[in-house]
Amino acid sequence: MQMLCSNRNVGGRSSGRYSAIATHRDVLECTPLLRTRASRALVSPRAALADSFLGLFRRGGSEGGNGSTSSLSPAPKVVVSAKDVIIKYYDAYNRGDIKTIETLLAEDCSYHDMIYEEPFVGRAEVVKYLTKVFNMLPKDLKFVMEDVTEGDSRKVGIMWHVECGDGIPFPFSRGCSFYTLNDQGQIVQARDLVESPTKPGTASLSALGAITPIIRALGPASNPSRAPLGAAALWAFYAAYTAYIMLGTSAPGAPAWQTPPEVLEQVLNLSLNFFYVNIGLDAIGAHLVPCVADHPVYEALFNAINAWSLMCVPLLLSDGRAAKVANRPAWAAGVMFLTNVFFIPFMALRAAPEPEPPGAPPPAAFVSARKPPPSDALPAWAPAIGAVCAAVGVLSIGWAAGARPEVGDLAARADYFQTMFSSDRVFYAFIIDAGLYSVWQSMLLEGAEAKFRYIPFFGLAAYLISGGQQGVEEQA
């Protein structure tokens, strides 16, 4: 992704449409590096911040006498054109030079691409995001600078568009960016605004007039990042889940309030055979508690769901977004016994906006919601939980397929599964639980590698076994 720093032809056509560049002849003089590049230096508005600063830091370091770009002493004030800085930054971005870009960003910099709700804050976070951009976007996708402001050493604005291939303009790719620099010539703030692919025209003015009274009445609560939209959606889903699974008559089997006594007895017997321990003890003649055999498919499903619930407990206790949820151990215990009856409301509470500190003044409407605190390290016992539950998962697969040969072959077991799924409410609810647990796993493992987040059950087991320290990736 690159930036045009010179007047040129595009695809054999006259460059008259880029005449804004020609009016800024000093852009052509910005650096010997650019003058020697066949009249073209291409870069990106997201990273236009970088190469400029490398040159500045090198100059500043040599003038300081030690030639170093890093020093424990305070950096001297650098007097330089902000325009030159941004041009140099774009050149570094064009080369994909992350190391250089890192030196050009202030430690406390903030970059907000307005296609995202939240800005990327801090040098490390911005560099991680830019690295992700470099890895994901085609190498021939370039940001071409059309115009740049000048005359200010601290602030600069630019107009740009995107091209691909041999100067082919990319549709709906025009945009503007604004950058603020500190006294040392480092970028401390950047904001990108990109052209909308939809063109509502005057209809947008009518919509603006219609919603303004609502925004005025809501005040700061009108900020989407502060509105509890995610939590509200989960609470609505919980109401639907309760109405359908627990109380309704449209799902297979009897609703909770009509559960037959024999079903309750069956669930009790399955609970006594938790993780197949009682079954194993009974096999060796140790009859500590009654061991009532059930169909192996049902036993396997019951134990697999319980193992999945148990593996979620370390996440519930350490998750940063859930720090605002009171009595997390009690919620974890509820999930173990009643699965999504407790899991869904827990996730709804977790999705609520972060509370403001006590005594803090009301935030301005345009200020984004507070970010959740970072997650704690997983408990020391998490790897053991992952290993045990992974073993239970493997055993459950084998148990469902081959235990108790008297119940029949695989075809007979498949018929049993289909019959129970279409007639037994508890069995049906366990299958629904498995689907929802896959969703909760991906949400609770936000930031982990895809293999941990999106491989149901065993991905979570592997994450716990690893101690939660492997494969964290940057989020967009």
mmCIF file with all atom_site columns, N, CA, C and O in Angstrom, residues 265-302:
data_model
loop_
_atom_site.group_PDB
_atom_site.id
_atom_site.type_symbol
_atom_site.label_atom_id
_atom_site.label_alt_id
_atom_site.label_comp_id
_atom_site.label_asym_id
_atom_site.label_entity_id
_atom_site.label_seq_id
_atom_site.pdbx_PDB_ins_code
_atom_site.Cartn_x
_atom_site.Cartn_y
_atom_site.Cartn_z
_atom_site.occupancy
_atom_site.B_iso_or_equiv
_atom_site.pdbx_formal_charge
_atom_site.auth_seq_id
_atom_site.auth_comp_id
_atom_site.auth_asym_id
_atom_site.auth_atom_id
_atom_site.pdbx_PDB_model_num
ATOM 1   N N  . GLU A 1 265 ? -35.518 -39.523 37.407 1.00 0.00 ? 265 GLU A N  1
ATOM 2   C CA . GLU A 1 265 ? -34.736 -40.646 37.929 1.00 0.00 ? 265 GLU A CA 1
ATOM 3   C C  . GLU A 1 265 ? -33.599 -40.995 36.976 1.00 0.00 ? 265 GLU A C  1
ATOM 4   O O  . GLU A 1 265 ? -32.466 -41.295 37.400 1.00 0.00 ? 265 GLU A O  1
ATOM 5   N N  . GLN A 1 266 ? -33.886 -40.935 35.672 1.00 0.00 ? 266 GLN A N  1
ATOM 6   C CA . GLN A 1 266 ? -32.853 -41.221 34.684 1.00 0.00 ? 266 GLN A CA 1
ATOM 7   C C  . GLN A 1 266 ? -31.709 -40.212 34.785 1.00 0.00 ? 266 GLN A C  1
ATOM 8   O O  . GLN A 1 266 ? -30.522 -40.589 34.740 1.00 0.00 ? 266 GLN A O  1
ATOM 9   N N  . VAL A 1 267 ? -32.031 -38.930 34.925 1.00 0.00 ? 267 VAL A N  1
ATOM 10  C CA . VAL A 1 267 ? -30.996 -37.900 35.042 1.00 0.00 ? 267 VAL A CA 1
ATOM 11  C C  . VAL A 1 267 ? -30.176 -38.119 36.303 1.00 0.00 ? 267 VAL A C  1
ATOM 12  O O  . VAL A 1 267 ? -28.946 -37.942 36.313 1.00 0.00 ? 267 VAL A O  1
ATOM 13  N N  . LEU A 1 268 ? -30.823 -38.527 37.408 1.00 0.00 ? 268 LEU A N  1
ATOM 14  C CA . LEU A 1 268 ? -30.096 -38.812 38.650 1.00 0.00 ? 268 LEU A CA 1
ATOM 15  C C  . LEU A 1 268 ? -29.115 -39.961 38.453 1.00 0.00 ? 268 LEU A C  1
ATOM 16  O O  . LEU A 1 268 ? -27.962 -39.891 38.886 1.00 0.00 ? 268 LEU A O  1
ATOM 17  N N  . ASN A 1 269 ? -29.556 -41.027 37.784 1.00 0.00 ? 269 ASN A N  1
ATOM 18  C CA . ASN A 1 269 ? -28.672 -42.171 37.556 1.00 0.00 ? 269 ASN A CA 1
ATOM 19  C C  . ASN A 1 269 ? -27.500 -41.789 36.661 1.00 0.00 ? 269 ASN A C  1
ATOM 20  O O  . ASN A 1 269 ? -26.359 -42.235 36.873 1.00 0.00 ? 269 ASN A O  1
ATOM 21  N N  . LEU A 1 270 ? -27.757 -40.967 35.652 1.00 0.00 ? 270 LEU A N  1
ATOM 22  C CA . LEU A 1 270 ? -26.674 -40.504 34.802 1.00 0.00 ? 270 LEU A CA 1
ATOM 23  C C  . LEU A 1 270 ? -25.672 -39.674 35.602 1.00 0.00 ? 270 LEU A C  1
ATOM 24  O O  . LEU A 1 270 ? -24.452 -39.762 35.385 1.00 0.00 ? 270 LEU A O  1
ATOM 25  N N  . SER A 1 271 ? -26.187 -38.866 36.525 1.00 0.00 ? 271 SER A N  1
ATOM 26  C CA . SER A 1 271 ? -25.309 -38.035 37.352 1.00 0.00 ? 271 SER A CA 1
ATOM 27  C C  . SER A 1 271 ? -24.436 -38.887 38.258 1.00 0.00 ? 271 SER A C  1
ATOM 28  O O  . SER A 1 271 ? -23.263 -38.553 38.505 1.00 0.00 ? 271 SER A O  1
ATOM 29  N N  . LEU A 1 272 ? -24.967 -39.996 38.764 1.00 0.00 ? 272 LEU A N  1
ATOM 30  C CA . LEU A 1 272 ? -24.176 -40.874 39.615 1.00 0.00 ? 272 LEU A CA 1
ATOM 31  C C  . LEU A 1 272 ? -23.047 -41.545 38.833 1.00 0.00 ? 272 LEU A C  1
ATOM 32  O O  . LEU A 1 272 ? -22.029 -41.942 39.428 1.00 0.00 ? 272 LEU A O  1
ATOM 33  N N  . ASN A 1 273 ? -23.226 -41.646 37.532 1.00 0.00 ? 273 ASN A N  1
ATOM 34  C CA . ASN A 1 273 ? -22.186 -42.240 36.683 1.00 0.00 ? 273 ASN A CA 1
ATOM 35  C C  . ASN A 1 273 ? -21.307 -41.166 36.035 1.00 0.00 ? 273 ASN A C  1
ATOM 36  O O  . ASN A 1 273 ? -20.760 -41.374 34.955 1.00 0.00 ? 273 ASN A O  1
ATOM 37  N N  . PHE A 1 274 ? -21.176 -40.049 36.708 1.00 0.00 ? 274 PHE A N  1
ATOM 38  C CA . PHE A 1 274 ? -20.412 -38.895 36.203 1.00 0.00 ? 274 PHE A CA 1
ATOM 39  C C  . PHE A 1 274 ? -19.002 -39.310 35.823 1.00 0.00 ? 274 PHE A C  1
ATOM 40  O O  . PHE A 1 274 ? -18.268 -39.913 36.614 1.00 0.00 ? 274 PHE A O  1
ATOM 41  N N  . PHE A 1 275 ? -18.624 -38.991 34.601 1.00 0.00 ? 275 PHE A N  1
ATOM 42  C CA . PHE A 1 275 ? -17.288 -39.272 34.052 1.00 0.00 ? 275 PHE A CA 1
ATOM 43  C C  . PHE A 1 275 ? -16.938 -40.760 34.116 1.00 0.00 ? 275 PHE A C  1
ATOM 44  O O  . PHE A 1 275 ? -15.757 -41.124 34.184 1.00 0.00 ? 275 PHE A O  1
ATOM 45  N N  . TYR A 1 276 ? -17.933 -41.601 34.108 1.00 0.00 ? 276 TYR A N  1
ATOM 46  C CA . TYR A 1 276 ? -17.772 -43.055 34.036 1.00 0.00 ? 276 TYR A CA 1
ATOM 47  C C  . TYR A 1 276 ? -17.074 -43.643 35.262 1.00 0.00 ? 276 TYR A C  1
ATOM 48  O O  . TYR A 1 276 ? -16.725 -44.833 35.265 1.00 0.00 ? 276 TYR A O  1
ATOM 49  N N  . VAL A 1 277 ? -16.889 -42.834 36.309 1.00 0.00 ? 277 VAL A N  1
ATOM 50  C CA . VAL A 1 277 ? -16.156 -43.328 37.480 1.00 0.00 ? 277 VAL A CA 1
ATOM 51  C C  . VAL A 1 277 ? -16.929 -44.447 38.158 1.00 0.00 ? 277 VAL A C  1
ATOM 52  O O  . VAL A 1 277 ? -16.375 -45.530 38.459 1.00 0.00 ? 277 VAL A O  1
ATOM 53  N N  . ASN A 1 278 ? -18.216 -44.235 38.389 1.00 0.00 ? 278 ASN A N  1
ATOM 54  C CA . ASN A 1 278 ? -19.003 -45.263 39.077 1.00 0.00 ? 278 ASN A CA 1
ATOM 55  C C  . ASN A 1 278 ? -19.142 -46.519 38.226 1.00 0.00 ? 278 ASN A C  1
ATOM 56  O O  . ASN A 1 278 ? -19.181 -47.639 38.755 1.00 0.00 ? 278 ASN A O  1
ATOM 57  N N  . ILE A 1 279 ? -19.185 -46.327 36.898 1.00 0.00 ? 279 ILE A N  1
ATOM 58  C CA . ILE A 1 279 ? -19.254 -47.492 36.014 1.00 0.00 ? 279 ILE A CA 1
ATOM 59  C C  . ILE A 1 279 ? -17.982 -48.317 36.141 1.00 0.00 ? 279 ILE A C  1
ATOM 60  O O  . ILE A 1 279 ? -18.009 -49.558 36.198 1.00 0.00 ? 279 ILE A O  1
ATOM 61  N N  . GLY A 1 280 ? -16.819 -47.649 36.200 1.00 0.00 ? 280 GLY A N  1
ATOM 62  C CA . GLY A 1 280 ? -15.560 -48.359 36.361 1.00 0.00 ? 280 GLY A CA 1
ATOM 63  C C  . GLY A 1 280 ? -15.458 -49.061 37.698 1.00 0.00 ? 280 GLY A C  1
ATOM 64  O O  . GLY A 1 280 ? -14.990 -50.204 37.773 1.00 0.00 ? 280 GLY A O  1
ATOM 65  N N  . LEU A 1 281 ? -15.906 -48.375 38.764 1.00 0.00 ? 281 LEU A N  1
ATOM 66  C CA . LEU A 1 281 ? -15.870 -49.009 40.088 1.00 0.00 ? 281 LEU A CA 1
ATOM 67  C C  . LEU A 1 281 ? -16.785 -50.219 40.138 1.00 0.00 ? 281 LEU A C  1
ATOM 68  O O  . LEU A 1 281 ? -16.439 -51.262 40.723 1.00 0.00 ? 281 LEU A O  1
ATOM 69  N N  . ASP A 1 282 ? -17.943 -50.110 39.507 1.00 0.00 ? 282 ASP A N  1
ATOM 70  C CA . ASP A 1 282 ? -18.881 -51.238 39.505 1.00 0.00 ? 282 ASP A CA 1
ATOM 71  C C  . ASP A 1 282 ? -18.290 -52.418 38.748 1.00 0.00 ? 282 ASP A C  1
ATOM 72  O O  . ASP A 1 282 ? -18.504 -53.583 39.117 1.00 0.00 ? 282 ASP A O  1
ATOM 73  N N  . ALA A 1 283 ? -17.509 -52.123 37.687 1.00 0.00 ? 283 ALA A N  1
ATOM 74  C CA . ALA A 1 283 ? -16.924 -53.198 36.889 1.00 0.00 ? 283 ALA A CA 1
ATOM 75  C C  . ALA A 1 283 ? -15.897 -54.005 37.673 1.00 0.00 ? 283 ALA A C  1
ATOM 76  O O  . ALA A 1 283 ? -15.691 -55.193 37.394 1.00 0.00 ? 283 ALA A O  1
ATOM 77  N N  . ILE A 1 284 ? -15.244 -53.363 38.653 1.00 0.00 ? 284 ILE A N  1
ATOM 78  C CA . ILE A 1 284 ? -14.237 -54.085 39.452 1.00 0.00 ? 284 ILE A CA 1
ATOM 79  C C  . ILE A 1 284 ? -14.807 -54.544 40.780 1.00 0.00 ? 284 ILE A C  1
ATOM 80  O O  . ILE A 1 284 ? -14.071 -54.993 41.664 1.00 0.00 ? 284 ILE A O  1
ATOM 81  N N  . GLY A 1 285 ? -16.125 -54.427 40.950 1.00 0.00 ? 285 GLY A N  1
ATOM 82  C CA . GLY A 1 285 ? -16.781 -54.940 42.142 1.00 0.00 ? 285 GLY A CA 1
ATOM 83  C C  . GLY A 1 285 ? -16.865 -53.970 43.299 1.00 0.00 ? 285 GLY A C  1
ATOM 84  O O  . GLY A 1 285 ? -17.250 -54.378 44.404 1.00 0.00 ? 285 GLY A O  1
ATOM 85  N N  . ALA A 1 286 ? -16.548 -52.709 43.089 1.00 0.00 ? 286 ALA A N  1
ATOM 86  C CA . ALA A 1 286 ? -16.650 -51.703 44.157 1.00 0.00 ? 286 ALA A CA 1
ATOM 87  C C  . ALA A 1 286 ? -17.983 -50.979 44.010 1.00 0.00 ? 286 ALA A C  1
ATOM 88  O O  . ALA A 1 286 ? -18.126 -50.050 43.216 1.00 0.00 ? 286 ALA A O  1
ATOM 89  N N  . HIS A 1 287 ? -18.983 -51.422 44.769 1.00 0.00 ? 287 HIS A N  1
ATOM 90  C CA . HIS A 1 287 ? -20.341 -50.891 44.644 1.00 0.00 ? 287 HIS A CA 1
ATOM 91  C C  . HIS A 1 287 ? -20.589 -49.848 45.730 1.00 0.00 ? 287 HIS A C  1
ATOM 92  O O  . HIS A 1 287 ? -21.298 -50.082 46.710 1.00 0.00 ? 287 HIS A O  1
ATOM 93  N N  . LEU A 1 288 ? -19.982 -48.646 45.547 1.00 0.00 ? 288 LEU A N  1
ATOM 94  C CA . LEU A 1 288 ? -20.127 -47.594 46.545 1.00 0.00 ? 288 LEU A CA 1
ATOM 95  C C  . LEU A 1 288 ? -21.503 -46.948 46.469 1.00 0.00 ? 288 LEU A C  1
ATOM 96  O O  . LEU A 1 288 ? -22.109 -46.645 47.506 1.00 0.00 ? 288 LEU A O  1
ATOM 97  N N  . VAL A 1 289 ? -21.984 -46.691 45.279 1.00 0.00 ? 289 VAL A N  1
ATOM 98  C CA . VAL A 1 289 ? -23.328 -46.145 45.068 1.00 0.00 ? 289 VAL A CA 1
ATOM 99  C C  . VAL A 1 289 ? -23.957 -46.942 43.945 1.00 0.00 ? 289 VAL A C  1
ATOM 100 O O  . VAL A 1 289 ? -23.255 -47.586 43.143 1.00 0.00 ? 289 VAL A O  1
ATOM 101 N N  . PRO A 1 290 ? -25.282 -46.937 43.859 1.00 0.00 ? 290 PRO A N  1
ATOM 102 C CA . PRO A 1 290 ? -25.925 -47.706 42.790 1.00 0.00 ? 290 PRO A CA 1
ATOM 103 C C  . PRO A 1 290 ? -25.436 -47.274 41.417 1.00 0.00 ? 290 PRO A C  1
ATOM 104 O O  . PRO A 1 290 ? -25.250 -46.094 41.142 1.00 0.00 ? 290 PRO A O  1
ATOM 105 N N  . CYS A 1 291 ? -25.216 -48.254 40.560 1.00 0.00 ? 291 CYS A N  1
ATOM 106 C CA . CYS A 1 291 ? -24.780 -47.996 39.187 1.00 0.00 ? 291 CYS A CA 1
ATOM 107 C C  . CYS A 1 291 ? -25.838 -48.564 38.252 1.00 0.00 ? 291 CYS A C  1
ATOM 108 O O  . CYS A 1 291 ? -25.878 -49.778 38.001 1.00 0.00 ? 291 CYS A O  1
ATOM 109 N N  . VAL A 1 292 ? -26.715 -47.684 37.787 1.00 0.00 ? 292 VAL A N  1
ATOM 110 C CA . VAL A 1 292 ? -27.805 -48.089 36.904 1.00 0.00 ? 292 VAL A CA 1
ATOM 111 C C  . VAL A 1 292 ? -27.387 -47.799 35.466 1.00 0.00 ? 292 VAL A C  1
ATOM 112 O O  . VAL A 1 292 ? -27.135 -46.650 35.104 1.00 0.00 ? 292 VAL A O  1
ATOM 113 N N  . ALA A 1 293 ? -27.324 -48.847 34.672 1.00 0.00 ? 293 ALA A N  1
ATOM 114 C CA . ALA A 1 293 ? -26.882 -48.683 33.284 1.00 0.00 ? 293 ALA A CA 1
ATOM 115 C C  . ALA A 1 293 ? -27.955 -47.989 32.449 1.00 0.00 ? 293 ALA A C  1
ATOM 116 O O  . ALA A 1 293 ? -29.159 -48.211 32.642 1.00 0.00 ? 293 ALA A O  1
ATOM 117 N N  . ASP A 1 294 ? -27.515 -47.179 31.527 1.00 0.00 ? 294 ASP A N  1
ATOM 118 C CA . ASP A 1 294 ? -28.414 -46.527 30.575 1.00 0.00 ? 294 ASP A CA 1
ATOM 119 C C  . ASP A 1 294 ? -27.869 -46.809 29.187 1.00 0.00 ? 294 ASP A C  1
ATOM 120 O O  . ASP A 1 294 ? -26.842 -47.481 29.026 1.00 0.00 ? 294 ASP A O  1
ATOM 121 N N  . HIS A 1 295 ? -28.542 -46.310 28.180 1.00 0.00 ? 295 HIS A N  1
ATOM 122 C CA . HIS A 1 295 ? -28.041 -46.506 26.826 1.00 0.00 ? 295 HIS A CA 1
ATOM 123 C C  . HIS A 1 295 ? -26.703 -45.782 26.689 1.00 0.00 ? 295 HIS A C  1
ATOM 124 O O  . HIS A 1 295 ? -26.548 -44.642 27.128 1.00 0.00 ? 295 HIS A O  1
ATOM 125 N N  . PRO A 1 296 ? -25.690 -46.409 26.097 1.00 0.00 ? 296 PRO A N  1
ATOM 126 C CA . PRO A 1 296 ? -24.358 -45.787 26.016 1.00 0.00 ? 296 PRO A CA 1
ATOM 127 C C  . PRO A 1 296 ? -24.345 -44.467 25.248 1.00 0.00 ? 296 PRO A C  1
ATOM 128 O O  . PRO A 1 296 ? -23.502 -43.596 25.536 1.00 0.00 ? 296 PRO A O  1
ATOM 129 N N  . VAL A 1 297 ? -25.243 -44.293 24.278 1.00 0.00 ? 297 VAL A N  1
ATOM 130 C CA . VAL A 1 297 ? -25.286 -43.018 23.561 1.00 0.00 ? 297 VAL A CA 1
ATOM 131 C C  . VAL A 1 297 ? -25.706 -41.900 24.506 1.00 0.00 ? 297 VAL A C  1
ATOM 132 O O  . VAL A 1 297 ? -25.120 -40.803 24.490 1.00 0.00 ? 297 VAL A O  1
ATOM 133 N N  . TYR A 1 298 ? -26.694 -42.170 25.351 1.00 0.00 ? 298 TYR A N  1
ATOM 134 C CA . TYR A 1 298 ? -27.143 -41.157 26.307 1.00 0.00 ? 298 TYR A CA 1
ATOM 135 C C  . TYR A 1 298 ? -26.058 -40.883 27.341 1.00 0.00 ? 298 TYR A C  1
ATOM 136 O O  . TYR A 1 298 ? -25.774 -39.736 27.698 1.00 0.00 ? 298 TYR A O  1
ATOM 137 N N  . GLU A 1 299 ? -25.433 -41.961 27.836 1.00 0.00 ? 299 GLU A N  1
ATOM 138 C CA . GLU A 1 299 ? -24.355 -41.785 28.814 1.00 0.00 ? 299 GLU A CA 1
ATOM 139 C C  . GLU A 1 299 ? -23.205 -40.965 28.222 1.00 0.00 ? 299 GLU A C  1
ATOM 140 O O  . GLU A 1 299 ? -22.630 -40.103 28.897 1.00 0.00 ? 299 GLU A O  1
ATOM 141 N N  . ALA A 1 300 ? -22.860 -41.220 26.965 1.00 0.00 ? 300 ALA A N  1
ATOM 142 C CA . ALA A 1 300 ? -21.763 -40.489 26.322 1.00 0.00 ? 300 ALA A CA 1
ATOM 143 C C  . ALA A 1 300 ? -22.116 -39.016 26.158 1.00 0.00 ? 300 ALA A C  1
ATOM 144 O O  . ALA A 1 300 ? -21.297 -38.132 26.435 1.00 0.00 ? 300 ALA A O  1
ATOM 145 N N  . LEU A 1 301 ? -23.340 -38.726 25.712 1.00 0.00 ? 301 LEU A N  1
ATOM 146 C CA . LEU A 1 301 ? -23.757 -37.338 25.537 1.00 0.00 ? 301 LEU A CA 1
ATOM 147 C C  . LEU A 1 301 ? -23.758 -36.599 26.874 1.00 0.00 ? 301 LEU A C  1
ATOM 148 O O  . LEU A 1 301 ? -23.251 -35.463 26.968 1.00 0.00 ? 301 LEU A O  1
ATOM 149 N N  . PHE A 1 302 ? -24.288 -37.214 27.893 1.00 0.00 ? 302 PHE A N  1
ATOM 150 C CA . PHE A 1 302 ? -24.359 -36.588 29.212 1.00 0.00 ? 302 PHE A CA 1
ATOM 151 C C  . PHE A 1 302 ? -22.960 -36.250 29.729 1.00 0.00 ? 302 PHE A C  1
ATOM 152 O O  . PHE A 1 302 ? -22.713 -35.133 30.198 1.00 0.00 ? 302 PHE A O  1
#
